[in-house]
PDB file of C-alpha atoms in Angstrom:
ATOM      1  CA  MET A   1      25.869 -10.625 -40.441  1.00 68.00           C
ATOM      2  CA  SER A   2      29.323 -11.771 -40.957  1.00 80.00           C
ATOM      3  CA  LEU A   3      30.517 -15.588 -40.519  1.00 80.00           C
ATOM      4  CA  ARG A   4      33.589 -13.952 -38.017  1.00 81.00           C
ATOM      5  CA  GLN A   5      30.557 -11.574 -36.349  1.00 84.00           C
ATOM      6  CA  LEU A   6      28.283 -14.778 -35.654  1.00 86.00           C
ATOM      7  CA  LYS A   7      31.646 -16.827 -34.106  1.00 90.00           C
ATOM      8  CA  LYS A   8      32.348 -13.687 -31.764  1.00 91.00           C
ATOM      9  CA  GLU A   9      28.412 -13.705 -30.472  1.00 91.00           C
ATOM     10  CA  LYS A  10      28.550 -17.449 -30.307  1.00 94.00           C
ATOM     11  CA  THR A  11      31.517 -17.093 -28.060  1.00 95.00           C
ATOM     12  CA  ALA A  12      30.373 -14.393 -26.271  1.00 94.00           C
ATOM     13  CA  ARG A  13      27.385 -16.043 -24.996  1.00 94.00           C
ATOM     14  CA  ALA A  14      29.109 -19.607 -24.640  1.00 96.00           C
ATOM     15  CA  ILE A  15      31.415 -16.980 -21.883  1.00 96.00           C
ATOM     16  CA  LEU A  16      28.507 -15.852 -20.383  1.00 95.00           C
ATOM     17  CA  THR A  17      26.614 -19.024 -19.630  1.00 94.00           C
ATOM     18  CA  ALA A  18      30.340 -19.964 -18.381  1.00 95.00           C
ATOM     19  CA  ALA A  19      30.253 -17.190 -16.224  1.00 94.00           C
ATOM     20  CA  ALA A  20      26.554 -17.675 -14.853  1.00 91.00           C
ATOM     21  CA  ALA A  21      27.274 -21.251 -14.089  1.00 92.00           C
ATOM     22  CA  ARG A  22      30.414 -20.480 -12.176  1.00 92.00           C
ATOM     23  CA  PHE A  23      28.671 -17.477 -10.365  1.00 89.00           C
ATOM     24  CA  THR A  24      25.887 -19.239  -8.973  1.00 84.00           C
ATOM     25  CA  ALA A  25      27.995 -21.870  -8.410  1.00 87.00           C
ATOM     26  CA  ASP A  26      30.848 -20.279  -6.478  1.00 88.00           C
ATOM     27  CA  GLY A  27      30.243 -16.229  -5.484  1.00 83.00           C
ATOM     28  CA  ILE A  28      31.707 -13.778  -8.017  1.00 84.00           C
ATOM     29  CA  ASP A  29      34.228 -13.323  -5.586  1.00 86.00           C
ATOM     30  CA  ALA A  30      35.581 -17.334  -5.100  1.00 91.00           C
ATOM     31  CA  ALA A  31      34.910 -17.882  -8.834  1.00 92.00           C
ATOM     32  CA  ARG A  32      38.261 -18.231 -11.219  1.00 94.00           C
ATOM     33  CA  MET A  33      38.267 -16.476 -14.708  1.00 95.00           C
ATOM     34  CA  GLU A  34      40.368 -19.905 -15.472  1.00 96.00           C
ATOM     35  CA  GLU A  35      37.607 -21.865 -14.731  1.00 96.00           C
ATOM     36  CA  ILE A  36      35.303 -19.805 -16.661  1.00 96.00           C
ATOM     37  CA  ALA A  37      37.402 -20.270 -19.739  1.00 96.00           C
ATOM     38  CA  ALA A  38      37.704 -23.867 -19.267  1.00 96.00           C
ATOM     39  CA  GLU A  39      33.936 -24.139 -18.937  1.00 95.00           C
ATOM     40  CA  ALA A  40      33.281 -22.015 -22.344  1.00 95.00           C
ATOM     41  CA  GLU A  41      36.206 -23.883 -24.289  1.00 95.00           C
ATOM     42  CA  VAL A  42      37.792 -20.830 -24.702  1.00 95.00           C
ATOM     43  CA  SER A  43      42.053 -19.618 -23.672  1.00 95.00           C
ATOM     44  CA  VAL A  44      41.784 -17.338 -20.729  1.00 95.00           C
ATOM     45  CA  GLY A  45      43.425 -14.797 -23.248  1.00 95.00           C
ATOM     46  CA  THR A  46      40.151 -15.200 -25.481  1.00 95.00           C
ATOM     47  CA  LEU A  47      38.235 -14.345 -22.196  1.00 96.00           C
ATOM     48  CA  TYR A  48      39.998 -11.406 -21.411  1.00 96.00           C
ATOM     49  CA  ASN A  49      39.529 -10.012 -24.987  1.00 96.00           C
ATOM     50  CA  TYR A  50      36.166 -10.237 -24.447  1.00 96.00           C
ATOM     51  CA  PHE A  51      35.453  -9.337 -20.819  1.00 94.00           C
ATOM     52  CA  GLY A  52      38.313  -7.803 -18.664  1.00 92.00           C
ATOM     53  CA  SER A  53      37.109  -8.950 -15.659  1.00 90.00           C
ATOM     54  CA  LYS A  54      34.677 -10.540 -13.559  1.00 89.00           C
ATOM     55  CA  GLN A  55      33.006  -7.267 -13.115  1.00 87.00           C
ATOM     56  CA  SER A  56      32.338  -6.749 -16.538  1.00 90.00           C
ATOM     57  CA  LEU A  57      31.066 -10.515 -17.246  1.00 93.00           C
ATOM     58  CA  LEU A  58      28.481  -9.799 -14.395  1.00 89.00           C
ATOM     59  CA  ILE A  59      27.467  -6.334 -15.950  1.00 90.00           C
ATOM     60  CA  ALA A  60      27.058  -8.020 -19.393  1.00 93.00           C
ATOM     61  CA  LEU A  61      24.839 -10.595 -18.151  1.00 92.00           C
ATOM     62  CA  PHE A  62      22.548  -8.236 -16.233  1.00 89.00           C
ATOM     63  CA  GLU A  63      22.576  -6.444 -19.422  1.00 92.00           C
ATOM     64  CA  ALA A  64      21.569  -9.297 -21.301  1.00 91.00           C
ATOM     65  CA  GLU A  65      18.428  -9.849 -18.545  1.00 91.00           C
ATOM     66  CA  VAL A  66      17.473  -5.777 -18.893  1.00 93.00           C
ATOM     67  CA  GLY A  67      17.499  -6.810 -22.547  1.00 94.00           C
ATOM     68  CA  GLU A  68      15.140  -9.463 -22.201  1.00 94.00           C
ATOM     69  CA  MET A  69      12.927  -8.113 -19.856  1.00 95.00           C
ATOM     70  CA  LEU A  70      12.700  -4.808 -22.389  1.00 95.00           C
ATOM     71  CA  GLU A  71      11.651  -6.753 -25.223  1.00 94.00           C
ATOM     72  CA  ALA A  72       8.863  -9.051 -22.866  1.00 94.00           C
ATOM     73  CA  GLY A  73       7.670  -5.630 -21.335  1.00 93.00           C
ATOM     74  CA  GLY A  74       7.215  -3.834 -25.129  1.00 90.00           C
ATOM     75  CA  ALA A  75       5.224  -7.388 -26.172  1.00 89.00           C
ATOM     76  CA  ALA A  76       3.348  -7.213 -22.544  1.00 87.00           C
ATOM     77  CA  VAL A  77       1.578  -3.676 -23.229  1.00 85.00           C
ATOM     78  CA  ALA A  78      -1.257  -3.334 -25.518  1.00 73.00           C
ATOM     79  CA  GLY A  79      -2.566   0.083 -26.629  1.00 71.00           C
ATOM     80  CA  ASP A  80      -6.368  -0.625 -25.599  1.00 81.00           C
ATOM     81  CA  MET A  81      -5.503  -0.999 -21.732  1.00 88.00           C
ATOM     82  CA  ASP A  82      -6.154   1.138 -19.046  1.00 91.00           C
ATOM     83  CA  PRO A  83      -2.867   2.631 -17.081  1.00 93.00           C
ATOM     84  CA  LEU A  84      -3.193   0.232 -14.267  1.00 94.00           C
ATOM     85  CA  ASP A  85      -3.468  -2.807 -16.140  1.00 94.00           C
ATOM     86  CA  ALA A  86      -0.786  -1.709 -18.536  1.00 94.00           C
ATOM     87  CA  VAL A  87       1.716  -1.257 -15.583  1.00 96.00           C
ATOM     88  CA  HIS A  88       0.955  -4.362 -14.048  1.00 96.00           C
ATOM     89  CA  HIS A  89       1.338  -6.535 -17.272  1.00 95.00           C
ATOM     90  CA  LEU A  90       4.463  -4.671 -17.939  1.00 96.00           C
ATOM     91  CA  PHE A  91       5.928  -5.446 -14.156  1.00 97.00           C
ATOM     92  CA  THR A  92       4.679  -9.025 -14.454  1.00 96.00           C
ATOM     93  CA  ALA A  93       7.039  -9.444 -17.371  1.00 95.00           C
ATOM     94  CA  TYR A  94       9.623  -7.902 -15.662  1.00 96.00           C
ATOM     95  CA  THR A  95       9.042 -10.191 -12.735  1.00 95.00           C
ATOM     96  CA  ASP A  96       8.858 -13.071 -14.662  1.00 94.00           C
ATOM     97  CA  ILE A  97      12.166 -12.605 -16.255  1.00 93.00           C
ATOM     98  CA  MET A  98      13.735 -12.008 -12.756  1.00 90.00           C
ATOM     99  CA  VAL A  99      11.887 -15.165 -11.133  1.00 90.00           C
ATOM    100  CA  ALA A 100      13.440 -17.649 -13.747  1.00 89.00           C
ATOM    101  CA  THR A 101      17.168 -15.964 -12.880  1.00 84.00           C
ATOM    102  CA  ASN A 102      18.700 -17.869 -10.265  1.00 79.00           C
ATOM    103  CA  PRO A 103      18.742 -15.636  -7.351  1.00 81.00           C
ATOM    104  CA  HIS A 104      22.366 -15.828  -6.197  1.00 78.00           C
ATOM    105  CA  LEU A 105      23.205 -14.435  -9.404  1.00 81.00           C
ATOM    106  CA  LEU A 106      20.905 -11.399  -8.689  1.00 83.00           C
ATOM    107  CA  GLN A 107      22.140 -11.151  -5.228  1.00 82.00           C
ATOM    108  CA  GLU A 108      25.442 -10.519  -6.797  1.00 80.00           C
ATOM    109  CA  VAL A 109      24.381  -7.995  -9.054  1.00 81.00           C
ATOM    110  CA  LEU A 110      22.693  -6.024  -5.909  1.00 80.00           C
ATOM    111  CA  ARG A 111      25.867  -6.547  -4.049  1.00 78.00           C
ATOM    112  CA  PHE A 112      27.940  -4.808  -6.455  1.00 75.00           C
ATOM    113  CA  SER A 113      25.278  -2.204  -6.561  1.00 74.00           C
ATOM    114  CA  LEU A 114      25.716  -1.603  -3.308  1.00 74.00           C
ATOM    115  CA  ALA A 115      29.838  -1.750  -3.350  1.00 70.00           C
ATOM    116  CA  GLY A 116      29.671   1.712  -5.104  1.00 68.00           C
ATOM    117  CA  GLY A 117      32.415   2.886  -8.197  1.00 70.00           C
ATOM    118  CA  GLU A 118      31.975   2.313 -11.941  1.00 74.00           C
ATOM    119  CA  ALA A 119      29.472  -0.659 -11.449  1.00 73.00           C
ATOM    120  CA  VAL A 120      27.578   1.719  -9.781  1.00 78.00           C
ATOM    121  CA  GLN A 121      26.775   3.838 -12.778  1.00 83.00           C
ATOM    122  CA  GLN A 122      26.790   0.908 -14.946  1.00 83.00           C
ATOM    123  CA  LEU A 123      23.684  -0.867 -13.328  1.00 84.00           C
ATOM    124  CA  ALA A 124      22.193   2.462 -12.809  1.00 86.00           C
ATOM    125  CA  ARG A 125      22.268   3.171 -16.916  1.00 90.00           C
ATOM    126  CA  LEU A 126      20.642  -0.486 -17.146  1.00 90.00           C
ATOM    127  CA  ASP A 127      17.776   0.440 -14.347  1.00 90.00           C
ATOM    128  CA  GLU A 128      17.385   3.860 -16.791  1.00 94.00           C
ATOM    129  CA  GLN A 129      16.381   1.594 -19.600  1.00 96.00           C
ATOM    130  CA  LEU A 130      13.559   0.301 -17.654  1.00 96.00           C
ATOM    131  CA  MET A 131      12.535   3.437 -16.687  1.00 97.00           C
ATOM    132  CA  VAL A 132      12.372   5.119 -19.931  1.00 97.00           C
ATOM    133  CA  GLN A 133      10.250   1.959 -21.264  1.00 96.00           C
ATOM    134  CA  LEU A 134       8.040   2.937 -17.992  1.00 97.00           C
ATOM    135  CA  THR A 135       7.889   6.801 -19.229  1.00 97.00           C
ATOM    136  CA  GLY A 136       6.758   5.667 -22.398  1.00 95.00           C
ATOM    137  CA  VAL A 137       3.882   3.476 -21.468  1.00 95.00           C
ATOM    138  CA  LEU A 138       2.532   6.244 -19.126  1.00 95.00           C
ATOM    139  CA  SER A 139       3.203   9.082 -21.435  1.00 95.00           C
ATOM    140  CA  ALA A 140       1.032   7.438 -23.885  1.00 93.00           C
ATOM    141  CA  HIS A 141      -1.548   7.017 -21.566  1.00 93.00           C
ATOM    142  CA  GLN A 142      -1.591  10.667 -20.386  1.00 94.00           C
ATOM    143  CA  GLU A 143      -1.515  11.592 -24.068  1.00 93.00           C
ATOM    144  CA  ALA A 144      -4.636   9.549 -24.814  1.00 92.00           C
ATOM    145  CA  GLY A 145      -6.362  11.041 -22.031  1.00 92.00           C
ATOM    146  CA  ARG A 146      -6.392   8.105 -19.748  1.00 92.00           C
ATOM    147  CA  LEU A 147      -4.159   9.842 -16.984  1.00 92.00           C
ATOM    148  CA  PRO A 148      -4.757  13.534 -15.887  1.00 92.00           C
ATOM    149  CA  LYS A 149      -2.366  16.362 -16.975  1.00 93.00           C
ATOM    150  CA  SER A 150      -2.175  16.810 -13.551  1.00 91.00           C
ATOM    151  CA  VAL A 151       0.233  13.453 -13.188  1.00 91.00           C
ATOM    152  CA  ALA A 152       3.927  14.624 -13.358  1.00 95.00           C
ATOM    153  CA  ILE A 153       4.981  11.372 -15.208  1.00 97.00           C
ATOM    154  CA  ASP A 154       8.769  11.602 -13.990  1.00 96.00           C
ATOM    155  CA  ASP A 155       7.346  11.529 -10.202  1.00 95.00           C
ATOM    156  CA  ALA A 156       5.236   8.589 -10.900  1.00 95.00           C
ATOM    157  CA  VAL A 157       7.963   6.599 -12.740  1.00 97.00           C
ATOM    158  CA  PHE A 158       9.998   7.465  -9.943  1.00 96.00           C
ATOM    159  CA  VAL A 159       7.705   5.578  -7.343  1.00 96.00           C
ATOM    160  CA  LEU A 160       6.481   2.844  -9.547  1.00 97.00           C
ATOM    161  CA  TYR A 161       9.837   1.560 -10.050  1.00 97.00           C
ATOM    162  CA  ALA A 162      10.790   2.339  -6.326  1.00 97.00           C
ATOM    163  CA  VAL A 163       7.912  -0.164  -5.846  1.00 97.00           C
ATOM    164  CA  LEU A 164       9.387  -3.088  -8.269  1.00 96.00           C
ATOM    165  CA  ILE A 165      13.201  -2.583  -6.895  1.00 94.00           C
ATOM    166  CA  THR A 166      11.901  -2.520  -3.353  1.00 95.00           C
ATOM    167  CA  GLU A 167       9.884  -5.833  -3.675  1.00 96.00           C
ATOM    168  CA  LEU A 168      12.729  -7.139  -5.759  1.00 93.00           C
ATOM    169  CA  LEU A 169      14.951  -6.374  -2.431  1.00 91.00           C
ATOM    170  CA  VAL A 170      12.496  -8.148  -0.467  1.00 94.00           C
ATOM    171  CA  TYR A 171      12.217 -11.233  -2.476  1.00 93.00           C
ATOM    172  CA  LEU A 172      16.319 -11.812  -2.762  1.00 89.00           C
ATOM    173  CA  SER A 173      16.435 -11.252   1.182  1.00 90.00           C
ATOM    174  CA  LEU A 174      13.716 -13.548   2.435  1.00 91.00           C
ATOM    175  CA  ASP A 175      13.368 -16.967   1.680  1.00 89.00           C
ATOM    176  CA  GLU A 176       9.928 -17.481   2.788  1.00 94.00           C
ATOM    177  CA  PHE A 177       9.003 -14.573   0.414  1.00 94.00           C
ATOM    178  CA  THR A 178       7.826 -16.670  -2.878  1.00 94.00           C
ATOM    179  CA  SER A 179       7.581 -15.296  -6.258  1.00 93.00           C
ATOM    180  CA  THR A 180       4.062 -15.937  -5.772  1.00 95.00           C
ATOM    181  CA  ASP A 181       4.465 -13.089  -2.823  1.00 96.00           C
ATOM    182  CA  LEU A 182       6.235 -11.147  -5.028  1.00 96.00           C
ATOM    183  CA  ARG A 183       3.432 -10.921  -7.810  1.00 96.00           C
ATOM    184  CA  ARG A 184       1.037 -10.065  -5.474  1.00 96.00           C
ATOM    185  CA  SER A 185       2.613  -7.755  -3.255  1.00 97.00           C
ATOM    186  CA  ILE A 186       3.761  -5.580  -6.579  1.00 97.00           C
ATOM    187  CA  ALA A 187       0.158  -5.511  -7.810  1.00 96.00           C
ATOM    188  CA  ARG A 188      -1.335  -4.558  -4.699  1.00 96.00           C
ATOM    189  CA  ARG A 189       1.307  -1.564  -3.859  1.00 96.00           C
ATOM    190  CA  VAL A 190       1.059  -0.859  -7.835  1.00 97.00           C
ATOM    191  CA  GLU A 191      -2.697  -0.449  -7.258  1.00 95.00           C
ATOM    192  CA  LEU A 192      -2.425   1.718  -4.184  1.00 94.00           C
ATOM    193  CA  VAL A 193      -0.084   4.344  -6.118  1.00 93.00           C
ATOM    194  CA  PHE A 194      -2.409   4.641  -9.129  1.00 92.00           C
ATOM    195  CA  ASN A 195      -5.741   4.990  -6.278  1.00 88.00           C
ATOM    196  CA  GLY A 196      -3.312   8.344  -5.426  1.00 79.00           C
ATOM    197  CA  ILE A 197      -2.344   9.665  -8.954  1.00 56.00           C
ATOM    198  CA  ASN A 198      -5.576   8.650 -10.498  1.00 54.00           C
ATOM    199  CA  PRO A 199      -8.609   8.435  -8.053  1.00 53.00           C
TER     200      PRO A 199
END
């Protein structure tokens, strides 16, 4: 990688770090691009050259988080696990990263996803990356004979991912629903799904 590319990556990271801080402190609506630029120690023009809007910044922040989740998920799943343990380890890797993220930032992502428009499509593409990883895990177990051939992998992925997302929504909505509650609830409901698809 050239020095120019390294400098660009360093600048982008500084901008995203500043954006995360401002979005968390002020909310995305109240956060100002000028303040983000100042905190990142770049000009406003440079900020807009990298990210054209606050929405672009938010998508980029979530994209970075999804990248971390994919990396952690790949490292968490060993080939000799049974399917239930594999999904449990995968979802635990995902939730560890989500829990470590400021909930206010995740709430902003959720709000944008409900607003419609291009943001929904961009966020959906990021969701698809996680679903593809889950599909790969289940497909490998099916090919190895640890899941029945009768199981429709796409349907199983949809149901399991719905468990993950629904529990995350509860976690973001209820202050009394702790990270421990989140992990336990996901594990319990994933096991319920497996009791149905792999009795």
